[in-house]
CSV table of C-alpha atoms and ligand atoms in Angstrom, one decimal:
chain,number,residue,atom,x,y,z
A,1,MET,CA,18.3,-23.1,4.3
A,2,ALA,CA,15.5,-20.6,4.5
A,3,LEU,CA,12.7,-21.3,7.0
A,4,LYS,CA,9.3,-22.3,5.6
A,5,LEU,CA,6.0,-23.0,6.8
A,6,GLU,CA,4.6,-25.6,4.3
A,7,PRO,CA,0.5,-25.5,4.0
A,8,GLY,CA,-0.8,-28.3,5.5
A,9,THR,CA,1.8,-28.4,8.6
A,10,ARG,CA,0.5,-29.7,11.4
A,11,LEU,CA,0.4,-26.4,13.9
A,12,VAL,CA,-0.4,-25.6,17.4
A,13,VAL,CA,-1.8,-22.8,18.5
A,14,ALA,CA,-0.4,-21.9,22.1
A,15,THR,CA,-3.1,-20.0,23.4
A,16,HIS,CA,-5.4,-20.4,26.3
A,17,ASN,CA,-7.7,-17.6,25.1
A,18,PRO,CA,-10.6,-18.7,23.3
A,19,GLY,CA,-11.2,-15.2,21.4
A,20,LYS,CA,-7.8,-15.3,20.4
A,21,ALA,CA,-7.7,-19.1,19.4
A,22,ARG,CA,-10.8,-17.9,17.3
A,23,GLU,CA,-9.2,-15.0,15.9
A,24,LEU,CA,-5.9,-16.7,14.9
A,25,ALA,CA,-7.8,-19.8,13.1
A,26,GLU,CA,-9.8,-17.1,11.2
A,27,ILE,CA,-6.5,-15.4,9.7
A,28,LEU,CA,-4.9,-18.7,9.4
A,29,GLU,CA,-7.7,-19.6,7.2
A,30,ASN,CA,-7.8,-23.3,6.0
A,31,ARG,CA,-3.4,-23.0,5.4
A,32,PHE,CA,-2.8,-25.5,8.2
A,33,ARG,CA,-3.6,-28.4,10.3
A,34,LEU,CA,-4.3,-26.6,13.7
A,35,VAL,CA,-4.0,-28.3,17.0
A,36,SER,CA,-5.1,-26.5,19.8
A,37,ALA,CA,-3.2,-25.9,23.3
A,38,GLY,CA,-6.1,-27.3,25.2
A,39,GLU,CA,-6.8,-30.4,23.1
A,40,LEU,CA,-2.8,-31.6,23.7
A,41,GLY,CA,-3.5,-30.5,27.5
A,42,LEU,CA,-0.6,-27.9,27.6
A,43,PRO,CA,0.3,-26.4,30.4
A,44,GLU,CA,0.0,-22.2,30.4
A,45,PRO,CA,3.7,-21.0,30.9
A,46,ASP,CA,4.4,-18.1,33.3
A,47,GLU,CA,4.7,-14.9,31.1
A,48,THR,CA,8.0,-13.7,32.8
A,49,GLU,CA,9.6,-11.7,29.6
A,50,THR,CA,9.3,-7.9,29.6
A,51,SER,CA,8.3,-7.6,26.1
A,52,PHE,CA,5.7,-8.7,23.9
A,53,VAL,CA,8.1,-10.4,21.3
A,54,GLY,CA,9.8,-12.0,24.6
A,55,ASN,CA,6.6,-13.7,25.7
A,56,ALA,CA,5.4,-14.6,22.5
A,57,LEU,CA,8.6,-16.4,21.9
A,58,LEU,CA,8.5,-17.8,25.5
A,59,LYS,CA,4.8,-19.3,24.8
A,60,ALA,CA,5.7,-20.8,21.5
A,61,ARG,CA,8.8,-22.4,22.7
A,62,ALA,CA,7.0,-24.2,25.6
A,63,ALA,CA,4.7,-25.1,23.2
A,64,ALA,CA,7.1,-26.5,20.7
A,65,GLU,CA,9.0,-28.5,23.0
A,66,ALA,CA,6.0,-29.7,25.2
A,67,SER,CA,4.0,-30.9,22.1
A,68,GLY,CA,6.9,-32.0,19.6
A,69,LEU,CA,5.0,-30.1,17.1
A,70,VAL,CA,5.4,-26.8,15.5
A,71,ALA,CA,3.7,-23.9,17.4
A,72,LEU,CA,2.4,-20.3,17.1
A,73,ALA,CA,2.0,-18.3,19.9
A,74,ASP,CA,0.7,-15.0,20.2
A,75,ASP,CA,1.4,-12.1,22.9
A,76,SER,CA,-0.5,-9.2,22.7
A,77,GLY,CA,-2.2,-6.1,24.4
A,78,LEU,CA,-3.8,-2.9,24.9
A,79,SER,CA,-1.8,0.5,25.2
A,80,ALA,CA,-2.7,3.7,26.2
A,81,ALA,CA,-0.7,6.7,25.1
A,82,ALA,CA,-2.1,9.0,28.2
A,83,LEU,CA,-0.9,5.9,30.7
A,84,ASP,CA,3.1,5.5,28.9
A,85,GLY,CA,1.6,2.2,27.1
A,86,ALA,CA,-0.2,0.6,30.2
A,87,PRO,CA,-1.6,-2.0,30.4
A,88,GLY,CA,0.4,-3.3,27.7
A,89,ILE,CA,2.0,-6.6,28.4
A,90,TYR,CA,-0.1,-6.8,31.6
A,91,SER,CA,-3.1,-6.5,29.4
A,92,ALA,CA,-4.6,-9.8,31.0
A,93,ARG,CA,-3.3,-9.3,34.1
A,94,TRP,CA,-5.2,-6.1,34.3
A,95,ALA,CA,-8.4,-8.3,34.5
A,96,GLY,CA,-7.4,-10.5,37.3
A,97,PRO,CA,-7.8,-14.1,38.0
A,98,ALA,CA,-11.3,-14.3,36.8
A,99,ARG,CA,-10.6,-12.6,33.4
A,100,ASP,CA,-13.4,-9.7,34.3
A,101,PHE,CA,-12.9,-7.0,31.4
A,102,ALA,CA,-15.8,-5.4,32.3
A,103,MET,CA,-13.6,-4.4,35.6
A,104,ALA,CA,-10.2,-3.7,33.3
A,105,MET,CA,-11.8,-1.5,31.2
A,106,ARG,CA,-12.9,0.6,34.1
A,107,LYS,CA,-9.7,0.3,35.3
A,108,VAL,CA,-8.1,1.9,32.0
A,109,GLU,CA,-10.7,4.7,32.4
A,110,GLU,CA,-9.8,5.8,36.3
A,111,ARG,CA,-6.3,5.5,35.7
A,112,ILE,CA,-6.6,7.7,32.5
A,113,GLU,CA,-8.5,10.1,34.4
A,114,GLU,CA,-6.5,10.3,37.3
A,115,THR,CA,-3.8,11.6,35.1
A,116,GLY,CA,-5.8,14.7,33.8
A,117,SER,CA,-4.9,14.0,30.3
A,118,GLN,CA,-7.0,14.5,27.5
A,119,ASP,CA,-5.2,12.0,25.0
A,120,ARG,CA,-7.7,9.2,24.4
A,121,GLY,CA,-4.7,7.8,22.3
A,122,ALA,CA,-4.5,4.1,22.1
A,123,TRP,CA,-3.0,0.9,20.1
A,124,PHE,CA,-3.1,-2.8,20.1
A,125,THR,CA,0.0,-4.8,19.7
A,126,SER,CA,0.3,-8.1,18.7
A,127,ALA,CA,3.8,-10.3,18.7
A,128,LEU,CA,3.0,-13.6,16.8
A,129,ALA,CA,5.9,-16.8,17.3
A,130,VAL,CA,6.2,-19.5,15.4
A,131,ALA,CA,8.8,-22.4,17.2
A,132,TRP,CA,10.4,-25.5,16.1
A,133,PRO,CA,10.8,-28.1,18.7
A,134,GLY,CA,14.3,-28.1,19.3
A,135,GLY,CA,14.9,-25.9,16.6
A,136,PRO,CA,14.7,-21.8,15.5
A,137,ALA,CA,12.2,-19.5,16.2
A,138,VAL,CA,10.6,-16.7,14.3
A,139,VAL,CA,8.9,-13.3,15.9
A,140,VAL,CA,7.4,-10.4,14.2
A,141,GLU,CA,5.3,-7.6,15.8
A,142,GLY,CA,1.8,-5.9,14.0
A,143,ARG,CA,0.3,-3.0,15.3
A,144,VAL,CA,-3.3,-1.1,14.6
A,145,ASP,CA,-3.9,2.8,16.2
A,146,GLY,CA,-7.0,4.1,17.6
A,147,SER,CA,-8.4,5.7,20.0
A,148,LEU,CA,-10.4,4.8,23.4
A,149,THR,CA,-14.1,5.5,24.1
A,150,PHE,CA,-16.0,5.0,27.2
A,151,PRO,CA,-18.2,3.5,28.5
A,152,PRO,CA,-17.6,0.5,26.5
A,153,ARG,CA,-19.8,-0.7,23.2
A,154,GLY,CA,-20.5,-3.9,21.7
A,155,ASP,CA,-20.8,-7.5,22.7
A,156,LYS,CA,-18.2,-9.1,19.6
A,157,GLY,CA,-14.8,-9.7,20.3
A,158,PHE,CA,-13.0,-10.4,23.3
A,159,GLY,CA,-11.2,-8.6,26.0
A,160,TYR,CA,-11.0,-4.8,25.6
A,161,ASP,CA,-12.4,-4.5,21.9
A,162,PRO,CA,-15.5,-2.4,23.5
A,163,ILE,CA,-13.4,0.6,24.2
A,164,PHE,CA,-11.1,0.6,21.2
A,165,VAL,CA,-12.0,3.0,18.2
A,166,PRO,CA,-9.6,2.0,15.0
A,167,GLU,CA,-8.1,5.1,13.2
A,168,ASN,CA,-10.4,6.4,10.9
A,169,LEU,CA,-13.3,4.6,11.9
A,170,ASP,CA,-16.2,5.3,14.4
A,171,LEU,CA,-17.1,1.8,15.4
A,172,THR,CA,-15.4,0.1,18.3
A,173,PHE,CA,-13.7,-3.7,17.7
A,174,GLY,CA,-16.6,-4.7,19.8
A,175,GLU,CA,-19.4,-3.6,17.7
A,176,MET,CA,-17.7,-4.6,14.2
A,177,ASP,CA,-18.3,-7.8,12.2
A,178,PRO,CA,-15.0,-10.3,13.0
A,179,ALA,CA,-14.3,-10.4,9.2
A,180,ALA,CA,-13.9,-6.3,9.6
A,181,LYS,CA,-11.8,-6.9,12.7
A,182,ASP,CA,-9.8,-9.2,11.1
A,183,ALA,CA,-9.1,-7.3,8.0
A,184,MET,CA,-7.3,-4.6,10.0
A,185,SER,CA,-6.4,-6.1,13.7
A,186,HIS,CA,-3.0,-5.9,14.8
A,187,ARG,CA,-3.0,-9.6,14.7
A,188,ALA,CA,-3.9,-9.5,11.0
A,189,ARG,CA,-0.9,-7.4,10.3
A,190,ALA,CA,1.4,-9.2,12.5
A,191,PHE,CA,0.2,-12.1,10.3
A,192,ALA,CA,1.1,-10.6,7.0
A,193,LYS,CA,4.3,-10.3,8.2
A,194,LEU,CA,4.9,-13.7,9.2
A,195,LYS,CA,3.4,-14.8,6.0
A,196,ALA,CA,5.9,-12.8,4.0
A,197,ALA,CA,8.6,-14.3,6.1
A,198,LEU,CA,7.5,-17.8,6.1
A,199,LEU,CA,5.1,-18.6,3.4
B,1,ITT,P1,-2.8,-16.6,26.1
B,1,ITT,O1,-1.3,-16.1,26.9
B,1,ITT,O2,-2.9,-18.1,26.5
B,1,ITT,O3,-2.4,-16.5,24.7
B,1,ITT,P2,-3.8,-14.4,27.4
B,1,ITT,O4,-5.4,-14.0,27.3
B,1,ITT,O5,-3.1,-14.6,28.8
B,1,ITT,O6,-3.9,-16.1,26.8
B,1,ITT,P3,-2.0,-12.6,26.7
B,1,ITT,O7,-0.7,-12.6,27.6
B,1,ITT,O8,-1.2,-12.2,25.2
B,1,ITT,O9,-3.2,-13.7,26.7
B,1,ITT,O10,-2.6,-11.0,27.2
B,1,ITT,C1,-3.4,-10.4,26.1
B,1,ITT,C2,-4.4,-9.6,26.5
B,1,ITT,O11,-4.7,-8.3,25.9
B,1,ITT,C3,-6.0,-10.5,26.2
B,1,ITT,O12,-6.5,-11.3,27.6
B,1,ITT,C4,-6.7,-9.4,26.0
B,1,ITT,O13,-7.6,-8.7,26.7
B,1,ITT,C5,-6.1,-8.5,25.8
B,1,ITT,N1,-6.0,-8.3,24.2
B,1,ITT,C6,-5.4,-8.9,23.1
B,1,ITT,N2,-5.9,-8.8,21.8
B,1,ITT,C7,-6.6,-8.5,21.8
B,1,ITT,C8,-7.8,-8.0,21.1
B,1,ITT,O14,-7.7,-8.4,19.9
B,1,ITT,N3,-8.8,-7.1,21.3
B,1,ITT,C9,-9.0,-6.8,22.9
B,1,ITT,N4,-8.4,-7.6,23.6
B,1,ITT,C10,-7.1,-7.9,23.4
C-alpha cells in the first residue's frame, strides 16, 4: 500500500529551533494537527549522520519512536561555494552552544576571505523526513540557490537569513516578508516534493 499522510493527522514537528518550527507551521498550513517536540518534552538526538538526509531521518525516527506519533523533521543548512559547501550540515554547530549567528555569519565571511576566492555563490538545503512509529520513513530534499552578502541585512527570519540573497532578487531572506521566503525557500521546495509523494 502506498504511504499516505491523511489531512488532520497528529504530527509531531521534531525541531527544537523556533524559527524553523514557525516556518514549518506556515508551510504545512492547516493540514495537520501539529504537536511540537517541546510540548512533548522530546530529547534532542545527536546529529551523527554525514548528510542532511541522514540527519533528517535520524531526527524523525527518534521523535516517532519517543512519541508514538508520525514525526516530521528538517535538517538544513547554508553552503558556500567558496568553502566547498561548508558550513553545510554543520551550520547550527558553527554558531556554537549559544547559537550566536552574528558570530557564525562573520565566520563565514572570514573563511571565504581567507580562501581569496571572489565566488559568493551559496545555497540553502533542507531535507524533510517523515517517519511512522515502528514503521517506514520517507525523505526528500529541497534547495534554493543565491549569493552571500556582507554585512548582514534584515532582522526577519532566523539563522543565516541576513547574508543570503536568493537568485534574481536583491533582498536578503532577512529582509523579505515571511510569506515571500516561504514561497521560494529550500524548506518550501522540500515540502512540495513531500506533498507530491505523500498527500
Ligand atoms: P533542530 O535540529 O532541532 O531542528 P537545529 O537548529 O539544530 O534545530 P539543524 O541541525 O538542521 O537544526 O541546523 C540548521 C541550521 O542551518 C540552523 O540552525 C540555521 O542556522 C541554518 N538554517 C537552516 N535553514 C535556514 C533558513 O531557512 N534560514 C537561515 N538559516 C537556516
